[in-house]
mmCIF file with all atom_site columns, C-alpha atoms in Angstrom:
data_model
loop_
_atom_site.group_PDB
_atom_site.id
_atom_site.type_symbol
_atom_site.label_atom_id
_atom_site.label_alt_id
_atom_site.label_comp_id
_atom_site.label_asym_id
_atom_site.label_entity_id
_atom_site.label_seq_id
_atom_site.pdbx_PDB_ins_code
_atom_site.Cartn_x
_atom_site.Cartn_y
_atom_site.Cartn_z
_atom_site.occupancy
_atom_site.B_iso_or_equiv
_atom_site.pdbx_formal_charge
_atom_site.auth_seq_id
_atom_site.auth_comp_id
_atom_site.auth_asym_id
_atom_site.auth_atom_id
_atom_site.pdbx_PDB_model_num
ATOM 1   C CA . MET A 1 1   ? 6.753   -19.335 12.663  1.00 0.00 ? 1   MET A CA 1
ATOM 2   C CA . SER A 1 2   ? 3.004   -19.470 12.352  1.00 0.00 ? 2   SER A CA 1
ATOM 3   C CA . LYS A 1 3   ? 1.026   -18.607 9.257   1.00 0.00 ? 3   LYS A CA 1
ATOM 4   C CA . ASN A 1 4   ? -1.385  -16.268 11.016  1.00 0.00 ? 4   ASN A CA 1
ATOM 5   C CA . SER A 1 5   ? -0.639  -13.472 13.458  1.00 0.00 ? 5   SER A CA 1
ATOM 6   C CA . ALA A 1 6   ? -3.801  -14.406 15.327  1.00 0.00 ? 6   ALA A CA 1
ATOM 7   C CA . GLU A 1 7   ? -2.035  -17.531 16.542  1.00 0.00 ? 7   GLU A CA 1
ATOM 8   C CA . GLU A 1 8   ? 0.875   -15.441 17.811  1.00 0.00 ? 8   GLU A CA 1
ATOM 9   C CA . THR A 1 9   ? -1.304  -12.963 19.723  1.00 0.00 ? 9   THR A CA 1
ATOM 10  C CA . GLY A 1 10  ? -3.585  -15.530 21.293  1.00 0.00 ? 10  GLY A CA 1
ATOM 11  C CA . ARG A 1 11  ? -6.629  -14.442 19.299  1.00 0.00 ? 11  ARG A CA 1
ATOM 12  C CA . PRO A 1 12  ? -8.721  -17.196 17.767  1.00 0.00 ? 12  PRO A CA 1
ATOM 13  C CA . VAL A 1 13  ? -7.594  -18.189 14.297  1.00 0.00 ? 13  VAL A CA 1
ATOM 14  C CA . ILE A 1 14  ? -9.837  -16.685 11.634  1.00 0.00 ? 14  ILE A CA 1
ATOM 15  C CA . GLU A 1 15  ? -9.769  -16.724 7.879   1.00 0.00 ? 15  GLU A CA 1
ATOM 16  C CA . ARG A 1 16  ? -8.635  -13.611 6.053   1.00 0.00 ? 16  ARG A CA 1
ATOM 17  C CA . PRO A 1 17  ? -11.738 -11.704 4.921   1.00 0.00 ? 17  PRO A CA 1
ATOM 18  C CA . ARG A 1 18  ? -11.973 -10.916 1.231   1.00 0.00 ? 18  ARG A CA 1
ATOM 19  C CA . ARG A 1 19  ? -11.819 -7.176  1.999   1.00 0.00 ? 19  ARG A CA 1
ATOM 20  C CA . VAL A 1 20  ? -8.464  -7.580  3.727   1.00 0.00 ? 20  VAL A CA 1
ATOM 21  C CA . SER A 1 21  ? -7.195  -9.690  0.825   1.00 0.00 ? 21  SER A CA 1
ATOM 22  C CA . VAL A 1 22  ? -8.252  -6.989  -1.648  1.00 0.00 ? 22  VAL A CA 1
ATOM 23  C CA . ALA A 1 23  ? -6.615  -4.258  0.432   1.00 0.00 ? 23  ALA A CA 1
ATOM 24  C CA . ALA A 1 24  ? -3.425  -6.303  0.738   1.00 0.00 ? 24  ALA A CA 1
ATOM 25  C CA . ALA A 1 25  ? -3.277  -7.041  -2.986  1.00 0.00 ? 25  ALA A CA 1
ATOM 26  C CA . LEU A 1 26  ? -3.897  -3.427  -4.002  1.00 0.00 ? 26  LEU A CA 1
ATOM 27  C CA . SER A 1 27  ? -1.344  -2.105  -1.495  1.00 0.00 ? 27  SER A CA 1
ATOM 28  C CA . GLY A 1 28  ? 1.206   -4.580  -2.778  1.00 0.00 ? 28  GLY A CA 1
ATOM 29  C CA . LEU A 1 29  ? 0.401   -3.633  -6.369  1.00 0.00 ? 29  LEU A CA 1
ATOM 30  C CA . GLN A 1 30  ? 0.880   0.054   -5.574  1.00 0.00 ? 30  GLN A CA 1
ATOM 31  C CA . GLY A 1 31  ? 4.262   -0.724  -4.019  1.00 0.00 ? 31  GLY A CA 1
ATOM 32  C CA . LEU A 1 32  ? 5.234   -2.830  -7.017  1.00 0.00 ? 32  LEU A CA 1
ATOM 33  C CA . VAL A 1 33  ? 4.309   -0.013  -9.430  1.00 0.00 ? 33  VAL A CA 1
ATOM 34  C CA . LEU A 1 34  ? 6.410   2.441   -7.413  1.00 0.00 ? 34  LEU A CA 1
ATOM 35  C CA . ALA A 1 35  ? 9.345   0.026   -7.422  1.00 0.00 ? 35  ALA A CA 1
ATOM 36  C CA . VAL A 1 36  ? 9.104   -0.487  -11.198 1.00 0.00 ? 36  VAL A CA 1
ATOM 37  C CA . LEU A 1 37  ? 8.883   3.277   -11.808 1.00 0.00 ? 37  LEU A CA 1
ATOM 38  C CA . GLY A 1 38  ? 11.907  3.807   -9.573  1.00 0.00 ? 38  GLY A CA 1
ATOM 39  C CA . ALA A 1 39  ? 13.887  1.100   -11.355 1.00 0.00 ? 39  ALA A CA 1
ATOM 40  C CA . VAL A 1 40  ? 12.992  2.518   -14.771 1.00 0.00 ? 40  VAL A CA 1
ATOM 41  C CA . MET A 1 41  ? 13.949  6.029   -13.651 1.00 0.00 ? 41  MET A CA 1
ATOM 42  C CA . LEU A 1 42  ? 17.260  4.710   -12.345 1.00 0.00 ? 42  LEU A CA 1
ATOM 43  C CA . ALA A 1 43  ? 17.969  2.837   -15.577 1.00 0.00 ? 43  ALA A CA 1
ATOM 44  C CA . VAL A 1 44  ? 17.140  5.901   -17.673 1.00 0.00 ? 44  VAL A CA 1
ATOM 45  C CA . ALA A 1 45  ? 19.284  8.092   -15.430 1.00 0.00 ? 45  ALA A CA 1
ATOM 46  C CA . VAL A 1 46  ? 22.283  5.793   -15.687 1.00 0.00 ? 46  VAL A CA 1
ATOM 47  C CA . ALA A 1 47  ? 21.941  4.781   -19.349 1.00 0.00 ? 47  ALA A CA 1
ATOM 48  C CA . GLY A 1 48  ? 20.600  8.073   -20.680 1.00 0.00 ? 48  GLY A CA 1
ATOM 49  C CA . ASP A 1 49  ? 21.854  11.622  -20.547 1.00 0.00 ? 49  ASP A CA 1
ATOM 50  C CA . PRO A 1 50  ? 19.801  13.424  -17.883 1.00 0.00 ? 50  PRO A CA 1
ATOM 51  C CA . ASP A 1 51  ? 20.137  17.164  -17.339 1.00 0.00 ? 51  ASP A CA 1
ATOM 52  C CA . ASP A 1 52  ? 21.172  16.513  -13.740 1.00 0.00 ? 52  ASP A CA 1
ATOM 53  C CA . LEU A 1 53  ? 22.392  12.998  -12.931 1.00 0.00 ? 53  LEU A CA 1
ATOM 54  C CA . THR A 1 54  ? 22.264  13.561  -9.181  1.00 0.00 ? 54  THR A CA 1
ATOM 55  C CA . GLN A 1 55  ? 18.661  14.743  -9.289  1.00 0.00 ? 55  GLN A CA 1
ATOM 56  C CA . ALA A 1 56  ? 17.616  11.856  -11.550 1.00 0.00 ? 56  ALA A CA 1
ATOM 57  C CA . VAL A 1 57  ? 19.253  9.234   -9.334  1.00 0.00 ? 57  VAL A CA 1
ATOM 58  C CA . THR A 1 58  ? 17.852  10.846  -6.184  1.00 0.00 ? 58  THR A CA 1
ATOM 59  C CA . GLY A 1 59  ? 14.337  10.776  -7.643  1.00 0.00 ? 59  GLY A CA 1
ATOM 60  C CA . ALA A 1 60  ? 14.703  7.126   -8.609  1.00 0.00 ? 60  ALA A CA 1
ATOM 61  C CA . VAL A 1 61  ? 16.092  6.096   -5.225  1.00 0.00 ? 61  VAL A CA 1
ATOM 62  C CA . THR A 1 62  ? 13.301  8.044   -3.504  1.00 0.00 ? 62  THR A CA 1
ATOM 63  C CA . LEU A 1 63  ? 10.669  6.117   -5.469  1.00 0.00 ? 63  LEU A CA 1
ATOM 64  C CA . LEU A 1 64  ? 12.374  2.840   -4.614  1.00 0.00 ? 64  LEU A CA 1
ATOM 65  C CA . ALA A 1 65  ? 12.415  3.770   -0.926  1.00 0.00 ? 65  ALA A CA 1
ATOM 66  C CA . LEU A 1 66  ? 8.779   4.888   -1.017  1.00 0.00 ? 66  LEU A CA 1
ATOM 67  C CA . ALA A 1 67  ? 7.809   1.545   -2.541  1.00 0.00 ? 67  ALA A CA 1
ATOM 68  C CA . ALA A 1 68  ? 8.796   -0.167  0.700   1.00 0.00 ? 68  ALA A CA 1
ATOM 69  C CA . LEU A 1 69  ? 5.852   1.221   2.710   1.00 0.00 ? 69  LEU A CA 1
ATOM 70  C CA . PRO A 1 70  ? 2.945   -0.064  0.595   1.00 0.00 ? 70  PRO A CA 1
ATOM 71  C CA . LEU A 1 71  ? 4.795   -3.344  0.001   1.00 0.00 ? 71  LEU A CA 1
ATOM 72  C CA . ALA A 1 72  ? 5.289   -3.850  3.745   1.00 0.00 ? 72  ALA A CA 1
ATOM 73  C CA . ALA A 1 73  ? 1.720   -2.783  4.494   1.00 0.00 ? 73  ALA A CA 1
ATOM 74  C CA . GLY A 1 74  ? 0.369   -5.155  1.850   1.00 0.00 ? 74  GLY A CA 1
ATOM 75  C CA . ARG A 1 75  ? 2.361   -8.063  3.242   1.00 0.00 ? 75  ARG A CA 1
ATOM 76  C CA . GLY A 1 76  ? 1.268   -7.204  6.767   1.00 0.00 ? 76  GLY A CA 1
ATOM 77  C CA . LEU A 1 77  ? -2.370  -7.057  5.737   1.00 0.00 ? 77  LEU A CA 1
ATOM 78  C CA . TRP A 1 78  ? -2.042  -10.390 3.936   1.00 0.00 ? 78  TRP A CA 1
ATOM 79  C CA . LEU A 1 79  ? -0.656  -11.921 7.128   1.00 0.00 ? 79  LEU A CA 1
ATOM 80  C CA . LEU A 1 80  ? -3.340  -10.176 9.238   1.00 0.00 ? 80  LEU A CA 1
ATOM 81  C CA . ARG A 1 81  ? -0.797  -8.115  11.156  1.00 0.00 ? 81  ARG A CA 1
ATOM 82  C CA . ARG A 1 82  ? -2.460  -5.502  13.310  1.00 0.00 ? 82  ARG A CA 1
ATOM 83  C CA . TRP A 1 83  ? 0.234   -2.862  12.716  1.00 0.00 ? 83  TRP A CA 1
ATOM 84  C CA . SER A 1 84  ? -0.244  -2.945  8.923   1.00 0.00 ? 84  SER A CA 1
ATOM 85  C CA . ARG A 1 85  ? -3.546  -1.066  8.852   1.00 0.00 ? 85  ARG A CA 1
ATOM 86  C CA . GLY A 1 86  ? -1.999  2.269   9.894   1.00 0.00 ? 86  GLY A CA 1
ATOM 87  C CA . PRO A 1 87  ? 0.676   2.407   7.187   1.00 0.00 ? 87  PRO A CA 1
ATOM 88  C CA . ALA A 1 88  ? -1.816  1.184   4.579   1.00 0.00 ? 88  ALA A CA 1
ATOM 89  C CA . VAL A 1 89  ? -4.287  3.945   5.457   1.00 0.00 ? 89  VAL A CA 1
ATOM 90  C CA . ILE A 1 90  ? -1.543  6.602   5.450   1.00 0.00 ? 90  ILE A CA 1
ATOM 91  C CA . VAL A 1 91  ? -0.324  5.505   2.011   1.00 0.00 ? 91  VAL A CA 1
ATOM 92  C CA . GLN A 1 92  ? -3.844  5.707   0.611   1.00 0.00 ? 92  GLN A CA 1
ATOM 93  C CA . LEU A 1 93  ? -4.479  9.137   2.101   1.00 0.00 ? 93  LEU A CA 1
ATOM 94  C CA . LEU A 1 94  ? -1.232  10.361  0.525   1.00 0.00 ? 94  LEU A CA 1
ATOM 95  C CA . ALA A 1 95  ? -2.150  8.776   -2.807  1.00 0.00 ? 95  ALA A CA 1
ATOM 96  C CA . LEU A 1 96  ? -5.344  10.812  -3.191  1.00 0.00 ? 96  LEU A CA 1
ATOM 97  C CA . PRO A 1 97  ? -3.706  14.264  -3.579  1.00 0.00 ? 97  PRO A CA 1
ATOM 98  C CA . ILE A 1 98  ? -1.086  12.718  -5.850  1.00 0.00 ? 98  ILE A CA 1
ATOM 99  C CA . ALA A 1 99  ? -3.870  11.347  -8.049  1.00 0.00 ? 99  ALA A CA 1
ATOM 100 C CA . PHE A 1 100 ? -5.531  14.765  -8.090  1.00 0.00 ? 100 PHE A CA 1
ATOM 101 C CA . THR A 1 101 ? -2.252  16.362  -9.182  1.00 0.00 ? 101 THR A CA 1
ATOM 102 C CA . LEU A 1 102 ? -1.768  13.789  -11.950 1.00 0.00 ? 102 LEU A CA 1
ATOM 103 C CA . LEU A 1 103 ? -5.199  14.618  -13.382 1.00 0.00 ? 103 LEU A CA 1
ATOM 104 C CA . GLY A 1 104 ? -3.828  17.927  -14.667 1.00 0.00 ? 104 GLY A CA 1
ATOM 105 C CA . SER A 1 105 ? -0.908  16.308  -16.464 1.00 0.00 ? 105 SER A CA 1
ATOM 106 C CA . GLY A 1 106 ? -0.835  15.362  -20.110 1.00 0.00 ? 106 GLY A CA 1
ATOM 107 C CA . GLY A 1 107 ? -0.432  12.062  -21.861 1.00 0.00 ? 107 GLY A CA 1
ATOM 108 C CA . LEU A 1 108 ? -1.493  8.940   -20.013 1.00 0.00 ? 108 LEU A CA 1
ATOM 109 C CA . TRP A 1 109 ? -1.065  10.480  -16.538 1.00 0.00 ? 109 TRP A CA 1
ATOM 110 C CA . PRO A 1 110 ? -4.798  11.244  -16.103 1.00 0.00 ? 110 PRO A CA 1
ATOM 111 C CA . LEU A 1 111 ? -5.481  7.545   -16.687 1.00 0.00 ? 111 LEU A CA 1
ATOM 112 C CA . ALA A 1 112 ? -2.901  6.676   -14.032 1.00 0.00 ? 112 ALA A CA 1
ATOM 113 C CA . ALA A 1 113 ? -4.548  9.234   -11.732 1.00 0.00 ? 113 ALA A CA 1
ATOM 114 C CA . VAL A 1 114 ? -7.933  7.569   -12.049 1.00 0.00 ? 114 VAL A CA 1
ATOM 115 C CA . ALA A 1 115 ? -6.410  4.135   -11.382 1.00 0.00 ? 115 ALA A CA 1
ATOM 116 C CA . LEU A 1 116 ? -4.507  5.454   -8.361  1.00 0.00 ? 116 LEU A CA 1
ATOM 117 C CA . ALA A 1 117 ? -7.547  7.216   -6.906  1.00 0.00 ? 117 ALA A CA 1
ATOM 118 C CA . ALA A 1 118 ? -9.770  4.192   -7.480  1.00 0.00 ? 118 ALA A CA 1
ATOM 119 C CA . SER A 1 119 ? -7.292  1.835   -5.829  1.00 0.00 ? 119 SER A CA 1
ATOM 120 C CA . ALA A 1 120 ? -6.743  4.208   -2.890  1.00 0.00 ? 120 ALA A CA 1
ATOM 121 C CA . LEU A 1 121 ? -10.474 4.617   -2.274  1.00 0.00 ? 121 LEU A CA 1
ATOM 122 C CA . THR A 1 122 ? -11.002 0.863   -2.561  1.00 0.00 ? 122 THR A CA 1
ATOM 123 C CA . VAL A 1 123 ? -8.276  0.099   -0.022  1.00 0.00 ? 123 VAL A CA 1
ATOM 124 C CA . LEU A 1 124 ? -9.637  2.721   2.369   1.00 0.00 ? 124 LEU A CA 1
ATOM 125 C CA . ALA A 1 125 ? -13.162 1.340   2.043   1.00 0.00 ? 125 ALA A CA 1
ATOM 126 C CA . CYS A 1 126 ? -11.891 -2.182  2.686   1.00 0.00 ? 126 CYS A CA 1
ATOM 127 C CA . LEU A 1 127 ? -9.866  -1.196  5.740   1.00 0.00 ? 127 LEU A CA 1
ATOM 128 C CA . VAL A 1 128 ? -12.583 0.756   7.538   1.00 0.00 ? 128 VAL A CA 1
ATOM 129 C CA . ASN A 1 129 ? -15.014 -2.128  7.211   1.00 0.00 ? 129 ASN A CA 1
ATOM 130 C CA . PRO A 1 130 ? -15.835 -3.756  10.573  1.00 0.00 ? 130 PRO A CA 1
ATOM 131 C CA . THR A 1 131 ? -15.008 -7.191  9.166   1.00 0.00 ? 131 THR A CA 1
ATOM 132 C CA . ALA A 1 132 ? -11.482 -6.052  8.326   1.00 0.00 ? 132 ALA A CA 1
ATOM 133 C CA . THR A 1 133 ? -10.909 -4.293  11.625  1.00 0.00 ? 133 THR A CA 1
ATOM 134 C CA . GLU A 1 134 ? -12.080 -7.364  13.517  1.00 0.00 ? 134 GLU A CA 1
ATOM 135 C CA . ALA A 1 135 ? -9.841  -9.664  11.482  1.00 0.00 ? 135 ALA A CA 1
ATOM 136 C CA . LEU A 1 136 ? -6.880  -7.390  12.187  1.00 0.00 ? 136 LEU A CA 1
ATOM 137 C CA . GLY A 1 137 ? -7.693  -7.310  15.911  1.00 0.00 ? 137 GLY A CA 1
ATOM 138 C CA . ILE A 1 138 ? -8.606  -3.645  15.918  1.00 0.00 ? 138 ILE A CA 1
ATOM 139 C CA . GLY A 1 139 ? -11.708 -2.486  17.641  1.00 0.00 ? 139 GLY A CA 1
ATOM 140 C CA . PRO A 1 140 ? -13.078 -0.727  20.663  1.00 0.00 ? 140 PRO A CA 1
ATOM 141 C CA . ARG A 1 141 ? -11.194 -1.422  23.841  1.00 0.00 ? 141 ARG A CA 1
ATOM 142 C CA . GLU A 1 142 ? -12.999 -3.216  26.569  1.00 0.00 ? 142 GLU A CA 1
ATOM 143 C CA . ALA A 1 143 ? -13.370 -1.316  29.817  1.00 0.00 ? 143 ALA A CA 1
#
């Protein structure tokens, strides 16, 4: 198995641009945070005394399942997989309204909202850059 998808698709081998590396790292970090939150929720649900065990476990399992998309997108971006840009963009577009909703919460949630919005906007900016699209093999089709 090759180290770069460019070798597999017949495209010339290119180095991963810094923008793609940043997008991959942030996507992976978002997925990791979701996975940790899901694991913590599951541990609290099992060890604690939730009002509704089924609802608590379902919420935790949902977070764990949702963590798979940004983790897969981050890995795909790191490996310069063409397919990974779509899921990464979708995750970031979904993260923005979530961040807006968290702004109205109390405690440390507004801080998390700012971090989420900043990371989502950074990933989006990195992925729409022509350097990133070229590295991922995405661009205008030739006639």
